[in-house]
Short mmCIF file of C-alpha atoms in Angstrom, two decimals:
data_model
loop_
_atom_site.label_atom_id
_atom_site.label_comp_id
_atom_site.label_asym_id
_atom_site.label_seq_id
_atom_site.Cartn_x
_atom_site.Cartn_y
_atom_site.Cartn_z
CA MET A 197 120.04 174.60 274.62
CA ALA A 198 117.84 172.81 277.13
CA ALA A 199 118.50 172.93 280.84
CA ASP A 200 119.65 169.32 280.70
CA GLY A 201 122.40 170.25 278.24
CA SER A 202 120.75 168.67 275.21
CA SER A 203 120.91 170.91 272.14
CA SER A 204 117.99 169.03 270.54
CA GLN A 205 115.52 170.22 273.17
CA ILE A 206 114.65 173.87 273.65
CA ARG A 207 113.28 175.38 276.84
CA CYS A 208 110.07 177.20 275.89
CA THR A 209 108.46 178.07 279.23
CA ALA A 210 108.89 177.15 282.88
CA LEU A 211 106.92 173.93 282.34
CA THR A 212 107.75 173.03 278.74
CA ARG A 213 110.54 172.03 276.40
CA SER A 214 110.23 171.23 272.71
CA ARG A 215 112.02 169.04 270.22
CA LEU A 216 111.68 169.72 266.50
CA ALA A 217 110.80 166.61 264.49
CA PRO A 218 112.64 166.02 261.20
CA ASN A 219 109.58 166.49 258.97
CA PRO A 220 109.79 169.94 257.37
CA GLY A 221 107.43 170.76 254.53
CA PRO A 222 104.97 173.29 253.06
CA MET A 223 102.33 172.43 255.66
CA SER A 224 104.55 171.54 258.63
CA LEU A 225 106.93 174.52 258.23
CA GLU A 226 110.25 173.61 259.93
CA GLY A 227 108.63 170.43 261.27
CA THR A 228 106.40 169.33 264.13
CA ASN A 229 107.19 170.72 267.57
CA SER A 230 106.90 167.84 270.04
CA TYR A 231 106.51 169.22 273.57
CA LEU A 232 107.58 167.78 276.90
CA ILE A 233 105.69 169.03 279.97
CA ALA A 234 107.08 168.72 283.50
CA ALA A 235 107.23 170.73 286.69
CA ASP A 236 110.71 171.66 287.88
CA GLY A 237 112.26 168.71 289.67
CA HIS A 238 109.57 166.24 288.63
CA PRO A 239 111.15 163.08 287.16
CA GLY A 240 108.46 162.25 284.60
CA VAL A 241 107.09 164.13 281.60
CA ALA A 242 104.00 164.30 279.44
CA VAL A 243 104.69 164.35 275.70
CA VAL A 244 102.39 166.28 273.37
CA ASP A 245 102.32 165.35 269.67
CA PRO A 246 105.12 162.76 269.21
CA GLY A 247 105.21 163.63 265.52
CA PRO A 248 106.42 161.31 262.74
CA LEU A 249 107.66 157.75 263.04
CA ASP A 250 111.31 158.72 263.36
CA GLU A 251 113.31 156.51 265.74
CA GLU A 252 115.93 159.05 266.82
CA HIS A 253 113.27 161.66 267.56
CA LEU A 254 111.14 159.20 269.52
CA GLN A 255 114.08 157.75 271.45
CA GLU A 256 114.93 161.21 272.75
CA LEU A 257 111.32 161.89 273.71
CA ALA A 258 111.27 158.54 275.52
CA ALA A 259 114.14 159.52 277.82
CA GLY A 260 111.61 161.30 280.11
CA PRO A 261 110.50 158.94 281.67
CA VAL A 262 107.14 159.49 279.95
CA GLU A 263 103.97 159.35 282.04
CA LEU A 264 101.43 160.26 279.35
CA ILE A 265 101.28 160.92 275.60
CA LEU A 266 98.79 163.56 274.44
CA ILE A 267 97.59 164.25 270.90
CA THR A 268 96.18 167.57 269.66
CA HIS A 269 94.51 166.11 266.54
CA ARG A 270 94.51 163.25 264.10
CA HIS A 271 96.93 164.35 261.36
CA ALA A 272 99.85 161.98 260.81
CA ASP A 273 102.55 164.61 261.38
CA HIS A 274 101.31 164.65 264.99
CA THR A 275 100.27 161.03 265.55
CA ALA A 276 102.41 158.67 263.43
CA GLY A 277 105.02 158.18 266.17
CA ALA A 278 102.55 157.74 269.04
CA GLY A 279 102.33 153.95 268.85
CA ARG A 280 106.09 153.55 268.82
CA LEU A 281 106.53 155.99 271.71
CA HIS A 282 103.97 153.94 273.64
CA GLU A 283 106.04 150.82 272.92
CA LEU A 284 109.21 152.53 274.15
CA THR A 285 107.72 153.95 277.34
CA GLY A 286 104.52 152.07 278.21
CA ALA A 287 102.80 155.45 278.58
CA PRO A 288 99.13 155.59 277.55
CA VAL A 289 98.11 157.71 274.57
CA ARG A 290 95.12 160.04 274.85
CA ALA A 291 93.40 161.98 272.08
CA ALA A 292 89.89 163.25 271.44
CA ASP A 293 89.52 160.63 268.69
CA PRO A 294 89.30 157.12 270.21
CA HIS A 295 91.12 155.76 267.16
CA HIS A 296 94.34 157.37 268.42
CA CYS A 297 94.02 156.31 272.07
CA ILE A 298 96.11 153.48 273.52
CA GLY A 299 95.40 152.16 277.01
CA GLU A 300 93.28 155.12 278.09
CA GLN A 301 89.96 156.85 277.44
CA PRO A 302 89.48 159.70 274.95
CA LEU A 303 90.01 163.26 276.10
CA GLN A 304 86.96 165.20 277.25
CA ALA A 305 86.40 168.94 276.84
CA GLY A 306 87.07 170.74 280.11
CA GLU A 307 88.92 167.78 281.63
CA VAL A 308 91.77 168.59 284.03
CA ILE A 309 94.65 166.10 283.91
CA ALA A 310 97.13 165.87 286.77
CA VAL A 311 100.43 164.79 285.21
CA ALA A 312 104.17 165.47 285.41
CA GLY A 313 103.79 167.51 288.59
CA THR A 314 101.33 170.01 287.12
CA GLU A 315 97.86 170.22 285.58
CA VAL A 316 96.79 170.18 281.95
CA ARG A 317 93.35 171.44 280.98
CA VAL A 318 91.72 170.14 277.80
CA VAL A 319 90.15 172.81 275.59
CA ALA A 320 88.02 171.56 272.69
CA THR A 321 88.95 173.59 269.60
CA PRO A 322 87.39 171.97 266.51
CA GLY A 323 87.77 173.72 263.17
CA HIS A 324 91.17 172.75 261.78
CA THR A 325 89.84 169.21 262.26
CA SER A 326 86.76 168.02 264.12
CA ASP A 327 88.90 166.39 266.83
CA SER A 328 91.30 169.29 267.48
CA VAL A 329 92.05 170.15 271.10
CA CYS A 330 94.43 172.55 272.82
CA PHE A 331 96.14 172.02 276.17
CA HIS A 332 96.05 174.86 278.68
CA LEU A 333 98.77 174.98 281.34
CA PRO A 334 97.38 177.56 283.81
CA LEU A 335 100.36 177.18 286.18
CA ASP A 336 102.96 177.90 283.51
CA GLY A 337 104.03 181.41 284.48
CA PRO A 338 101.92 184.46 285.30
CA ALA A 339 99.60 184.13 282.29
CA GLY A 340 99.91 180.40 281.69
CA SER A 341 100.56 178.80 278.33
CA VAL A 342 98.52 176.94 275.71
CA LEU A 343 99.73 174.18 273.42
CA THR A 344 97.67 175.01 270.35
CA GLY A 345 98.43 172.17 267.94
CA ASP A 346 97.48 173.41 264.46
CA THR A 347 94.63 175.59 265.71
CA VAL A 348 97.08 178.50 266.04
CA LEU A 349 100.43 178.32 264.27
CA GLY A 350 103.64 180.14 265.03
CA ARG A 351 103.71 181.57 261.52
CA GLY A 352 101.07 181.93 258.83
CA THR A 353 97.49 180.81 259.28
CA THR A 354 95.68 177.54 259.83
CA MET A 355 94.19 175.38 257.11
CA LEU A 356 90.61 174.22 257.68
CA ASP A 357 90.58 170.56 256.66
CA HIS A 358 87.15 170.64 255.04
CA PRO A 359 84.77 168.79 255.11
CA ASP A 360 85.98 167.56 258.51
CA GLY A 361 87.12 171.04 259.51
CA ARG A 362 84.42 173.72 259.57
CA LEU A 363 84.67 177.49 259.78
CA GLY A 364 81.78 177.95 262.19
CA ASP A 365 83.46 175.57 264.61
CA TYR A 366 86.80 177.33 264.13
CA LEU A 367 85.44 180.79 264.88
CA SER A 368 83.84 179.44 268.06
CA SER A 369 87.17 177.86 269.01
CA LEU A 370 88.94 181.19 268.56
CA ASP A 371 86.39 182.78 270.89
CA ARG A 372 87.10 180.07 273.46
CA LEU A 373 90.85 180.58 273.24
CA GLU A 374 90.60 184.35 273.50
CA LEU A 375 89.04 183.94 276.94
CA LEU A 376 92.33 182.39 278.15
CA GLY A 377 93.94 185.83 277.95
CA PRO A 378 97.60 186.66 277.23
CA ALA A 379 98.90 183.10 277.62
CA THR A 380 102.09 182.04 275.84
CA VAL A 381 101.29 180.28 272.55
CA LEU A 382 103.10 176.96 272.04
CA PRO A 383 102.20 175.94 268.46
CA ALA A 384 102.85 172.59 266.82
CA HIS A 385 104.53 174.36 263.90
CA GLY A 386 106.59 177.53 263.96
CA PRO A 387 107.97 179.66 266.78
CA VAL A 388 106.55 180.35 270.22
CA LEU A 389 104.30 183.43 270.35
CA GLN A 390 103.26 185.76 273.13
CA ALA A 391 99.71 186.82 274.05
CA LEU A 392 97.23 184.22 272.84
CA ASP A 393 94.32 186.66 273.02
CA THR A 394 96.03 189.15 270.71
CA THR A 395 97.07 186.39 268.32
CA VAL A 396 93.56 184.97 268.20
CA ARG A 397 92.07 188.36 267.42
CA ALA A 398 94.44 188.66 264.45
CA TYR A 399 93.43 185.17 263.29
CA ARG A 400 89.74 186.12 263.47
CA LEU A 401 90.31 189.29 261.43
CA HIS A 402 92.17 187.25 258.82
CA ARG A 403 89.28 184.80 258.53
CA LEU A 404 86.73 187.59 258.21
CA ASP A 405 88.88 189.25 255.55
CA ARG A 406 89.05 185.97 253.62
CA LEU A 407 85.26 185.71 253.82
CA ASP A 408 84.98 189.18 252.28
CA GLN A 409 87.37 188.12 249.52
CA ILE A 410 85.26 185.06 248.80
CA ARG A 411 82.07 187.14 248.71
CA SER A 412 83.79 189.43 246.22
CA ALA A 413 84.96 186.46 244.15
CA LEU A 414 81.41 185.12 243.99
CA THR A 415 80.24 188.43 242.51
CA GLN A 416 82.86 188.05 239.77
CA LEU A 417 81.95 184.43 239.22
CA GLU A 418 78.57 182.80 239.47
CA PRO A 419 77.02 182.41 242.96
CA GLY A 420 77.20 178.64 242.57
CA ALA A 421 80.89 178.66 241.61
CA GLY A 422 82.86 175.68 242.80
CA ILE A 423 85.88 175.43 245.05
CA PRO A 424 88.54 175.40 242.26
CA GLN A 425 87.14 178.53 240.61
CA VAL A 426 86.94 180.48 243.89
CA THR A 427 90.43 179.32 244.88
CA ASP A 428 91.81 180.61 241.57
CA VAL A 429 90.58 184.09 242.48
CA VAL A 430 91.16 184.27 246.24
CA TYR A 431 94.45 182.33 246.38
CA SER A 432 95.81 183.37 242.99
CA ASP A 433 99.32 183.79 244.40
CA ALA A 434 99.39 180.53 246.40
CA ASP A 435 102.31 178.20 245.80
CA PRO A 436 101.24 174.98 244.05
CA SER A 437 102.54 173.01 247.05
CA VAL A 438 99.73 174.43 249.22
CA ARG A 439 96.98 174.46 246.58
CA ARG A 440 95.16 171.50 248.12
CA ALA A 441 95.17 173.17 251.53
CA ALA A 442 93.85 176.39 250.01
CA GLU A 443 91.01 174.51 248.33
CA ARG A 444 90.02 172.87 251.61
CA SER A 445 89.92 176.21 253.40
CA VAL A 446 87.86 177.69 250.57
CA GLY A 447 85.46 174.75 250.84
CA ALA A 448 84.99 175.45 254.55
CA GLN A 449 84.38 179.14 253.92
CA LEU A 450 81.92 178.54 251.07
CA GLU A 451 79.97 176.12 253.26
CA TYR A 452 79.88 178.72 256.04
CA LEU A 453 78.68 181.54 253.75
CA ARG A 454 76.00 179.38 252.16
CA SER A 455 74.79 178.28 255.61
CA LEU A 456 74.07 181.94 256.46
CA ARG A 457 71.49 182.31 253.69
#
């Protein structure tokens, strides 16, 4: 239960609370975690990833009052409610993609935003999508925290939305996040995790292991094998509900391997 007594908001860290959006699914897990950022005693909040266009969910997020709406990336399970939350609160919407901005300029890599009584640092983390960013809260406890969007999930691994998402970009983004040390991980889907640097190292190992699996699959198939054929081998046990996501990640990995030749 949140400090304000609301059972629909969960205290995650000293500076953050979350509310789970009602959009569970194979890709969104239990649903999208919409985060509210505010220093203790500060009246306003910043909302990260409003989630779907669900009136009850957005009305609760709007009770802030909301000073700023931030978007981690363009996918609809993060952005669909942003316009309505802007209508409810008047708060500007900022994202890396200008298409999702309302009343403010796009986010810039390395930018430091003073909002809700604290500071939010923008970390460019392309790979899941080209416009993916994470939000670093360096003042959130001894090691800080990072709102990772879909770049790092609370459970499972991230889909690379190829051709927009690229593996080379993603590996560079993991390197960038590892430098933030043992920050608390606040993902857009799944539970809160500890130690971002440790989590990121596990993610990198997983990606490198998948690359080895794809190399092995290409020796069984023809070197020019297409995405469906490689997916059949590497993701043979994948549920049909995530087949499309698996194919996109395979596409990103094939592109990366072929770029190394």
